[in-house]
CSV table of C-alpha atoms in Angstrom, one decimal:
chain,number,residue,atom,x,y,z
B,210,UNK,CA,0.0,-134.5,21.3
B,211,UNK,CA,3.8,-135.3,22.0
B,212,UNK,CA,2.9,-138.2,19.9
B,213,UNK,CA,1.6,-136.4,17.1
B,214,UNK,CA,4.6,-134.6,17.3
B,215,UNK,CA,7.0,-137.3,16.6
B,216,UNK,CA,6.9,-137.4,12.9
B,217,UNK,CA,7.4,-133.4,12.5
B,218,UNK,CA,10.3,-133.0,15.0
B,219,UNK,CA,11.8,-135.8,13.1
B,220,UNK,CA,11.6,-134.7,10.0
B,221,UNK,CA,12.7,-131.2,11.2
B,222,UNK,CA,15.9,-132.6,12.5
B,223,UNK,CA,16.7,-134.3,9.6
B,224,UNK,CA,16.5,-131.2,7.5
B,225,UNK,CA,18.6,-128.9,10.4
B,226,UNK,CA,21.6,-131.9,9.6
B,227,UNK,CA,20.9,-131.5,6.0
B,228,UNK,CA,21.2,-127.8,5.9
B,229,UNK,CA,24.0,-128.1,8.1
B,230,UNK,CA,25.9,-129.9,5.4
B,231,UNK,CA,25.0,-127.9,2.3
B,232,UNK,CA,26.4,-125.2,4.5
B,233,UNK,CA,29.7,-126.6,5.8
B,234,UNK,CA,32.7,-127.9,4.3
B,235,UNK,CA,31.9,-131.6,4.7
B,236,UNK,CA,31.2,-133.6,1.8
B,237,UNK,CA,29.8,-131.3,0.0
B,238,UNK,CA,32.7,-129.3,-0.5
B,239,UNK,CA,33.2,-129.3,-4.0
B,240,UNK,CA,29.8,-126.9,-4.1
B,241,UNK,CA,31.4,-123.8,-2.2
B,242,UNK,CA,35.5,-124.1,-3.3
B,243,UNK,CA,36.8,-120.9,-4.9
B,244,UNK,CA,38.1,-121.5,-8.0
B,245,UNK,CA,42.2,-120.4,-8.2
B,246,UNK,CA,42.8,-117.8,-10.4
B,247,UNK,CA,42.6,-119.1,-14.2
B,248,UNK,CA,46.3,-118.5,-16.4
B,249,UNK,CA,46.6,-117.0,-19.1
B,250,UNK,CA,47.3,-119.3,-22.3
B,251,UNK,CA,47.9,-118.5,-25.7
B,252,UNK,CA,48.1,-120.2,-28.7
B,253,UNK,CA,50.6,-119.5,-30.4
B,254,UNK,CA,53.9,-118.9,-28.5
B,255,UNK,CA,55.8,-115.1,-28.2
B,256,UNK,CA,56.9,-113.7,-30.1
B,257,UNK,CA,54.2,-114.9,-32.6
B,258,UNK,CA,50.9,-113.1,-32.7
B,259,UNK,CA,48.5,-114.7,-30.4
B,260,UNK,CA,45.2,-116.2,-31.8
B,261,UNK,CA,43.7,-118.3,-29.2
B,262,UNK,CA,43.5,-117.8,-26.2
B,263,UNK,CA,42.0,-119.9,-22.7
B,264,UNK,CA,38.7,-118.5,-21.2
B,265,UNK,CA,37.8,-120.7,-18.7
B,266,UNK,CA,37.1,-124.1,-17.5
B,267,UNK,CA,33.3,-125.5,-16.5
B,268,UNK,CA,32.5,-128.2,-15.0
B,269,UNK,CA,30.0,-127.2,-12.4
B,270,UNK,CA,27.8,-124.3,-12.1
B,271,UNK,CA,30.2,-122.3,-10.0
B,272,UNK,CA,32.7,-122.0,-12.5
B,273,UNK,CA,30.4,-119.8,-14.0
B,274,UNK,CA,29.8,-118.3,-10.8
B,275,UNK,CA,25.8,-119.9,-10.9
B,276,UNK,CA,25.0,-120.5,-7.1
B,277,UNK,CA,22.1,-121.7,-5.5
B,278,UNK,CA,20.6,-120.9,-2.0
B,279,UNK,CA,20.2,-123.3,0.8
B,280,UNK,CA,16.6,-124.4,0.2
B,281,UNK,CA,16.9,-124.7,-3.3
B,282,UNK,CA,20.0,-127.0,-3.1
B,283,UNK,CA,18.2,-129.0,-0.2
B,284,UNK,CA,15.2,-129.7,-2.6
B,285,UNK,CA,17.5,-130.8,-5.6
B,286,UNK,CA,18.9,-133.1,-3.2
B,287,UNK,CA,15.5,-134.5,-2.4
B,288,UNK,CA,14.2,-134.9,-6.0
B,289,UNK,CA,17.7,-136.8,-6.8
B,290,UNK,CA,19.5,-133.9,-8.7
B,291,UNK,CA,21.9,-132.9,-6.1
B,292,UNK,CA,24.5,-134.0,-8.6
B,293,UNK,CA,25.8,-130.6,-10.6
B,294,UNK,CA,28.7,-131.9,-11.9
B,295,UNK,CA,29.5,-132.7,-15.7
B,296,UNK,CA,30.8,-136.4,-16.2
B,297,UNK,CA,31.0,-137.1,-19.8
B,298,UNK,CA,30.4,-134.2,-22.3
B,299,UNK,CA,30.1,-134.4,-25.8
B,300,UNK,CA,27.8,-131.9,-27.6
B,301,UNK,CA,27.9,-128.7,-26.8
B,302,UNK,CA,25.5,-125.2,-28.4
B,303,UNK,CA,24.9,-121.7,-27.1
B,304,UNK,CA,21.1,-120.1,-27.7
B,305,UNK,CA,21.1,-116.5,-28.5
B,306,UNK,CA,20.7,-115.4,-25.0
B,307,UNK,CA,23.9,-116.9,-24.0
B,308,UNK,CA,23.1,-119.6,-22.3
B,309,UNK,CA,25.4,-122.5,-22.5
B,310,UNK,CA,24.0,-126.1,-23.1
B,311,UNK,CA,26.1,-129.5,-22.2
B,312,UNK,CA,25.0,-132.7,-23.8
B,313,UNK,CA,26.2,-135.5,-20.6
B,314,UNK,CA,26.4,-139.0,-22.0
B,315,UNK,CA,27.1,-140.4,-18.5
B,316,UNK,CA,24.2,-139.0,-16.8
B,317,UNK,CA,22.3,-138.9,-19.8
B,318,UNK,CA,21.0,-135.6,-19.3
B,319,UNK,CA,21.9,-132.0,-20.9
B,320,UNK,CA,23.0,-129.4,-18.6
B,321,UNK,CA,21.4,-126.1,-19.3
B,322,UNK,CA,24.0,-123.3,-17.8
B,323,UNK,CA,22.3,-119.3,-17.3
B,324,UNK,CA,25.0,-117.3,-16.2
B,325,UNK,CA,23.7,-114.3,-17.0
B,326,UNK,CA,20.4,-115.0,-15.1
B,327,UNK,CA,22.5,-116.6,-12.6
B,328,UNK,CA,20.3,-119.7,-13.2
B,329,UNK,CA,21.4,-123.3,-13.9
B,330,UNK,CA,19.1,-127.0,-14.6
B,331,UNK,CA,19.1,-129.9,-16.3
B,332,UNK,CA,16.9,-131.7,-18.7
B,333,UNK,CA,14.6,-133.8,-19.5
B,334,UNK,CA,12.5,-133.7,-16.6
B,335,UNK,CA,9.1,-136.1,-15.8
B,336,UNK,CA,8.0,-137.2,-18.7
B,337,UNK,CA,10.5,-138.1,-21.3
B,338,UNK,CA,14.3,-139.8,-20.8
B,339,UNK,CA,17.7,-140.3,-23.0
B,340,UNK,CA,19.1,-143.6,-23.4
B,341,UNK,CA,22.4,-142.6,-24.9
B,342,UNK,CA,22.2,-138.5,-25.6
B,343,UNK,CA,25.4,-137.2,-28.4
B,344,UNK,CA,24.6,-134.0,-29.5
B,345,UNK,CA,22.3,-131.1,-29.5
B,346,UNK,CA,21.3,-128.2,-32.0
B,347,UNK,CA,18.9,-125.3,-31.3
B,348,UNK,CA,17.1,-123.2,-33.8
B,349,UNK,CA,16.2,-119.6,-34.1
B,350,UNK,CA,12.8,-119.8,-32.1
B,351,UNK,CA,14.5,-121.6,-29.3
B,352,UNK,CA,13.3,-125.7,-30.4
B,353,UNK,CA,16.2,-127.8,-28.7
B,354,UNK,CA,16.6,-131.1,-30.8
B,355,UNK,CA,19.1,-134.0,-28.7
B,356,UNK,CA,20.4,-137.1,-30.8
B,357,UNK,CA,19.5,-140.2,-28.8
B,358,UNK,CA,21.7,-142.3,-30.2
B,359,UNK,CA,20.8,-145.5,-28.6
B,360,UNK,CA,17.1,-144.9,-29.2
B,361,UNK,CA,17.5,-144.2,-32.4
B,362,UNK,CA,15.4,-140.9,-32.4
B,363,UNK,CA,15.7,-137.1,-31.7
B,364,UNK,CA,14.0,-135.4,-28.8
B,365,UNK,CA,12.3,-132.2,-29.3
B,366,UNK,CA,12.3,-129.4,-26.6
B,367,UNK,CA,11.1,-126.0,-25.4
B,368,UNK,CA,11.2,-123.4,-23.1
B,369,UNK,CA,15.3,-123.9,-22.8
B,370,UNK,CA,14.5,-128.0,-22.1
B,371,UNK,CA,11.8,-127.5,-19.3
B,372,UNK,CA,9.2,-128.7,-22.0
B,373,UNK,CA,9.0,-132.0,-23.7
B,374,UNK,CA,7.5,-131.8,-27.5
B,375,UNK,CA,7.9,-134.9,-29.5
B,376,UNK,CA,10.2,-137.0,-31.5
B,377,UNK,CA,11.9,-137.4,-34.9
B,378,UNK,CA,13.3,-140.0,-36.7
B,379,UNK,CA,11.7,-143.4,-35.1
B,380,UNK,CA,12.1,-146.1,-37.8
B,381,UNK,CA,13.9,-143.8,-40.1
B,382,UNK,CA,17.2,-143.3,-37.9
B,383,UNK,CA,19.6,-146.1,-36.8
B,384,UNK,CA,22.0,-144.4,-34.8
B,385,UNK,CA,22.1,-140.6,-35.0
B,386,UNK,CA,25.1,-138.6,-33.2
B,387,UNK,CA,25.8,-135.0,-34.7
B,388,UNK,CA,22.7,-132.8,-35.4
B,389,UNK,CA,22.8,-129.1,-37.0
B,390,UNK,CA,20.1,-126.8,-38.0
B,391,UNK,CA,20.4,-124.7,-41.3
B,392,UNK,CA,18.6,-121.6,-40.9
B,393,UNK,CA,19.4,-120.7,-44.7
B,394,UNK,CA,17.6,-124.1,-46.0
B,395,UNK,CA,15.0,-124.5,-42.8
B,396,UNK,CA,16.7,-127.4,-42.2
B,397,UNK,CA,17.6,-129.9,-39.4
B,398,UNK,CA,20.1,-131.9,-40.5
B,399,UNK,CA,20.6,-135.6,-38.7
B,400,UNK,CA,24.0,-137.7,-38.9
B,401,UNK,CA,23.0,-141.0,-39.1
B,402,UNK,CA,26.5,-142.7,-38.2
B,403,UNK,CA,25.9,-146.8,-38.9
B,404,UNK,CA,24.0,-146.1,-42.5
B,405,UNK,CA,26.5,-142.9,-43.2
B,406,UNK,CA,24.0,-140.9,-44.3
B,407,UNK,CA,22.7,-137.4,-43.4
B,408,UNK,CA,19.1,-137.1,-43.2
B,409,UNK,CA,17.6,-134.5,-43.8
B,410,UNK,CA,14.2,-132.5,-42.3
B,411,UNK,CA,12.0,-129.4,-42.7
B,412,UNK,CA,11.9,-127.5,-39.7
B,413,UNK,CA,8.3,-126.7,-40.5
B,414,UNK,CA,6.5,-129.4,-39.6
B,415,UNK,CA,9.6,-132.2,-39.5
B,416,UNK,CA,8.6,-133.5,-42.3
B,417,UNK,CA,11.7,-135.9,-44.2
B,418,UNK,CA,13.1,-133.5,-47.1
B,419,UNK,CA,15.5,-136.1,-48.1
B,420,UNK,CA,18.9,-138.3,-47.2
B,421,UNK,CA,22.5,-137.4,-48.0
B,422,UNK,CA,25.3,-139.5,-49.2
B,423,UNK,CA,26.1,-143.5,-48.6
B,424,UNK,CA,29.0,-145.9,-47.8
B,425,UNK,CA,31.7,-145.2,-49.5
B,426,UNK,CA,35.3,-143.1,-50.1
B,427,UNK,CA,34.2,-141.4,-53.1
B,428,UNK,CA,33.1,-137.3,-52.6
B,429,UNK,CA,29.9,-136.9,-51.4
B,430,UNK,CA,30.2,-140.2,-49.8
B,431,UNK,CA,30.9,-140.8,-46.3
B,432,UNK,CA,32.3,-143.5,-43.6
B,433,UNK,CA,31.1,-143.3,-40.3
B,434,UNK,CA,30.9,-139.8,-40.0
B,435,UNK,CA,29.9,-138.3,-36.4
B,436,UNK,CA,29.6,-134.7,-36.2
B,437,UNK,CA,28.1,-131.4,-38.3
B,438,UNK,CA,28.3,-127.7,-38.4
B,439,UNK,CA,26.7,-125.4,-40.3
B,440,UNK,CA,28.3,-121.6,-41.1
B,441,UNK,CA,26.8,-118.5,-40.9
B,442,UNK,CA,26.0,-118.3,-44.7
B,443,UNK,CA,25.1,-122.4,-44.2
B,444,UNK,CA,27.6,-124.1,-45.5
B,445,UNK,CA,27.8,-127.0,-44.5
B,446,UNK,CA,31.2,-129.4,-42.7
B,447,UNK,CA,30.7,-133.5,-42.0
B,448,UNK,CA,33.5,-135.1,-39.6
B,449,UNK,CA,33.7,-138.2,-42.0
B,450,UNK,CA,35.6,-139.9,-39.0
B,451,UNK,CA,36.5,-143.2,-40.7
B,452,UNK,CA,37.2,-141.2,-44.0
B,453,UNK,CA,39.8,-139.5,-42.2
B,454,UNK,CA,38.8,-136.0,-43.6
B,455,UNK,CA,36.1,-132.9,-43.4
B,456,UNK,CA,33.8,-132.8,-46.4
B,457,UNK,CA,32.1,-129.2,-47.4
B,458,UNK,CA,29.3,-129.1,-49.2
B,459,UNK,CA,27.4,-125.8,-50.1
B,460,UNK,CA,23.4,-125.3,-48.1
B,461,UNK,CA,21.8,-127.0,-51.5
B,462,UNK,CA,24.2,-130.0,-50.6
B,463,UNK,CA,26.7,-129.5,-53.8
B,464,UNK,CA,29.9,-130.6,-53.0
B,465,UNK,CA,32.6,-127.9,-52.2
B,466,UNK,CA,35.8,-129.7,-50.7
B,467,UNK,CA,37.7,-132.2,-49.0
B,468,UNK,CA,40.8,-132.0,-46.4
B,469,UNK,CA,42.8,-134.6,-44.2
B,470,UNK,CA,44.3,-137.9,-44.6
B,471,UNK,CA,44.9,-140.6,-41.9
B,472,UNK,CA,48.5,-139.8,-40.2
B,473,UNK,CA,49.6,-138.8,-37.0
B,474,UNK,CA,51.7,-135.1,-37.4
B,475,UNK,CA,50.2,-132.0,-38.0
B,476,UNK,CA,47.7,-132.0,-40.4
B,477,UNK,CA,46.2,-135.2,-40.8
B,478,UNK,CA,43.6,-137.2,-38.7
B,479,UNK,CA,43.7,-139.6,-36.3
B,480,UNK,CA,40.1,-139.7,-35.0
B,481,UNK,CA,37.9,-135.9,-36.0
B,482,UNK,CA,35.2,-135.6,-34.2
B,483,UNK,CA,33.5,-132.0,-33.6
B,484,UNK,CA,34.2,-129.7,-36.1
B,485,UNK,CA,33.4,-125.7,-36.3
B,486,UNK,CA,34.0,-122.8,-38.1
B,487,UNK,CA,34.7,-119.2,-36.8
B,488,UNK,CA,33.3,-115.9,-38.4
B,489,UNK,CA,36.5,-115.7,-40.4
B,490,UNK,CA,35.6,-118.9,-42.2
B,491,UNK,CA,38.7,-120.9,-40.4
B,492,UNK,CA,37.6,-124.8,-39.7
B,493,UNK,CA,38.5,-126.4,-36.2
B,494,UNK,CA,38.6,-129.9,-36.2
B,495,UNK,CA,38.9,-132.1,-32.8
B,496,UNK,CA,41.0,-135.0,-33.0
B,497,UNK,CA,40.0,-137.5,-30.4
B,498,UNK,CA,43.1,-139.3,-30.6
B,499,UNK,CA,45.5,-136.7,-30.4
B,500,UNK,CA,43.7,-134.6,-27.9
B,501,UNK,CA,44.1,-131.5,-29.8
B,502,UNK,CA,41.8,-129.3,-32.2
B,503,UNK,CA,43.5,-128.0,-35.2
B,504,UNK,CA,42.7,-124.9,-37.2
B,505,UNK,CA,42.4,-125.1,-41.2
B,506,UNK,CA,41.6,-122.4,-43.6
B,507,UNK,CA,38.6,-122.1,-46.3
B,508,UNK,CA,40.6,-124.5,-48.1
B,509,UNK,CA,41.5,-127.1,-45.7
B,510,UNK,CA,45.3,-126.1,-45.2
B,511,UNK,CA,46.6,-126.1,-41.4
B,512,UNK,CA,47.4,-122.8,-40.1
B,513,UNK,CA,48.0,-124.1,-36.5
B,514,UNK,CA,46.4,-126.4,-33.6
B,515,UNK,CA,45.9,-125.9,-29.8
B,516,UNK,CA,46.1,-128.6,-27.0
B,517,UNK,CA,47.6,-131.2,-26.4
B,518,UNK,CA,47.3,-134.9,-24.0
B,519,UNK,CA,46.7,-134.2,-20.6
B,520,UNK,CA,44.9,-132.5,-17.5
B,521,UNK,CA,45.9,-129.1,-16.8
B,522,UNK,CA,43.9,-126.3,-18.6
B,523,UNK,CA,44.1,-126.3,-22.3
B,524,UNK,CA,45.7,-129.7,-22.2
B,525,UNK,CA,42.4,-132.3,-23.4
B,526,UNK,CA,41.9,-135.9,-22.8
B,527,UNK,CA,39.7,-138.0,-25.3
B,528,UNK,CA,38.4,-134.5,-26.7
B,529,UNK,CA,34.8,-134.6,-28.8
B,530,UNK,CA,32.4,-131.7,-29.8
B,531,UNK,CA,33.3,-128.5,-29.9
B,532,UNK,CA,31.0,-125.1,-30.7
B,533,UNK,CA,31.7,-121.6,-31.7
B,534,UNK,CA,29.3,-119.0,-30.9
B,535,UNK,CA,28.7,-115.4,-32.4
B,536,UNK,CA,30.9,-113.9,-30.4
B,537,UNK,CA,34.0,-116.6,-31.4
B,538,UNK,CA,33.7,-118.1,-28.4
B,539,UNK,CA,35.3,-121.6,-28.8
B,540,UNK,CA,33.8,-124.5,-26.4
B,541,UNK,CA,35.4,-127.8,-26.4
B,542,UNK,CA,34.0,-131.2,-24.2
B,543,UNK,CA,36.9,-132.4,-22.7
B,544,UNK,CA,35.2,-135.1,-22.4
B,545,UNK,CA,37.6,-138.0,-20.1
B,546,UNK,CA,38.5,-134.8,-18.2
B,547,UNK,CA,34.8,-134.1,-17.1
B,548,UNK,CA,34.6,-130.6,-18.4
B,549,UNK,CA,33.8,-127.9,-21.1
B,550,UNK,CA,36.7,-125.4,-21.9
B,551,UNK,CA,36.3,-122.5,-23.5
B,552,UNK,CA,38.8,-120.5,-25.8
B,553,UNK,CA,38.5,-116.9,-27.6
B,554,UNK,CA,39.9,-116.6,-31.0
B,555,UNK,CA,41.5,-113.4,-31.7
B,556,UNK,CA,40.3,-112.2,-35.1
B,557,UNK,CA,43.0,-110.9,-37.1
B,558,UNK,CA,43.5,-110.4,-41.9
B,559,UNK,CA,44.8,-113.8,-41.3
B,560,UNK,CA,46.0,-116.7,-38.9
B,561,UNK,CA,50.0,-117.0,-39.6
């Protein structure tokens, strides 16, 4: 009987040590520390009227204040997803029950954060895989659509990334990053960075609607570009990152406007990356090079930038995506600083 035993009271005293550790502040410390109180930031400086302003930091479930109990932690250690911690963000959407999702290059995953369930997981699960995941979009019935970049598809998901659907795109893209859906058009709209094209497809049915633009510098044209927003009335903004510059175009895909020039002071591009537009209609761009985002108004002319090189909060290094949610909620990957922060604007006639 002792014999029988054996293999039980082993495997009992192996999960005693492990609960011990999830419980104690060993080397899993990182997944109990209370966060320091978060400053208060503002862009811009007294006596000026402030516009932006620091929310928070998130780079872990907890900074959210998303905890999980004992057992739950113990079996996420088991199945190999003990590891809650953001490495490499880069796109970044909200759904419209608040729940924040993070696009993780590094361990090629997307983190799904539920703070007001107090829930948090990550996807894809069995089944499915990214090689090389960029960005994500999400339309109104809750379809979750993640740019493989290296695979050269998009990956189609449900029930907030616990179900695999299908795939888009094989033999069509060659390298898609930024992804947007246009609810006006019914719409997903692909960048497809090596051809510099945007292609475009019918949410109904993902069938191919058409493709956007070529190589060029010409309007309407596009060099490398890597990231897309759509407005709330669906207008539409292209990082063309090689371009130096954010091109507009109207839902029908009629070109509106141009902004930026290559340069290095306020104003012009270095590298733009994730751009974004608040429900005031002003346009942040994020410069990867000068680890800043800068604000612009309808008609591409600065009003004022936030950020800055560095690691301290509301400093960015190596910066990408960035999302604004209904509420003007502004989420930024930080991505060489292995986090998401977040930034309210403060609506106001006009940013001065």
């Amino acid at each position: 009987m002792w014999n029988n035993m054996k293999p039980f009271t082993a495997f009992a005293a192996i999960l005693l040590l492990l609960i011990f550790a999830f419980t104690t502040h060993g080397c899993f410390k990182h997944a109990v520390e209370v966060r320091a109180t978060l400053p208060d930031i503002v862009w811009p400086k007294q006596p000026e009227v402030p516009r932006i302003r620091f929310v928070n930091s998130i780079s872990r479930p907890e900074d959210l204040n998303i905890t999980q109990g004992i057992l739950k932690r113990f079996l996420g250690y088991l199945k190999g997803s003990g590891e809650r911690s953001i490495v490499t963000p880069y796109g970044i959407e909200t759904d419209t029950e608040g729940r924040l999702f993070v696009v993780d290059t590094f361990n090629r995953n997307v983190h799904v954060f539920d703070s007001r369930n107090g829930d948090y997981h990550t996807f894809p699960r069995k089944g499915t895989s990214f090689v090389l995941p960029i960005d994500i979009a999400i339309d109104k019935k809750g379809n979750i659509f993640v740019t493989d970049s290296e695979e050269a598809v998009v990956k189609v998901f449900e029930d907030h990334g616990e179900k695999f659907v299908r795939e888009i795109g094989r033999g069509i893209l060659n390298r898609p990053t930024g992804i947007a859906v246009n609810e006006k058009t019914g719409e997903l709209l692909i960048v497809d960075t090596l051809t510099s094209k945007i292609i475009r497809y019918d949410l109904d049915g993902y069938r191919l609607k058409g493709i956007i633009g070529r190589e060029g510098s010409n309007t309407g044209m596009f060099h490398y570009p890597t990231n897309i927003f759509v407005s709330r009335d669906g207008h539409i903004f292209v990082s063309d990152s090689l371009n130096s510059r954010i091109q507009i175009f109207t839902p029908e895909w009629k070109f509106l406007n141009a902004f930026g020039k290559p340069g290095d002071s306020p104003g012009y591009f270095a590298r733009p990356r994730g751009v974004a537009v608040d429900s005031d209609g002003n346009i942040y761009v994020v410069d990867a090079l000068f680890d800043n985002v800068q604000i612009f108004d309808k008609e591409g002319r600065l009003l004022m930038g936030f950020g800055g090189p560095g690691h301290g909060y509301g400093k960015f290094w190596l910066p990408s995506g960035i999302f604004i949610d209904s509420n003007d909620r502004i989420y930024v990957s930080d991505s060489y600083n292995k986090r998401i922060q977040v930034f309210q604007y403060v609506s106001g006639d006009e940013l001065l």
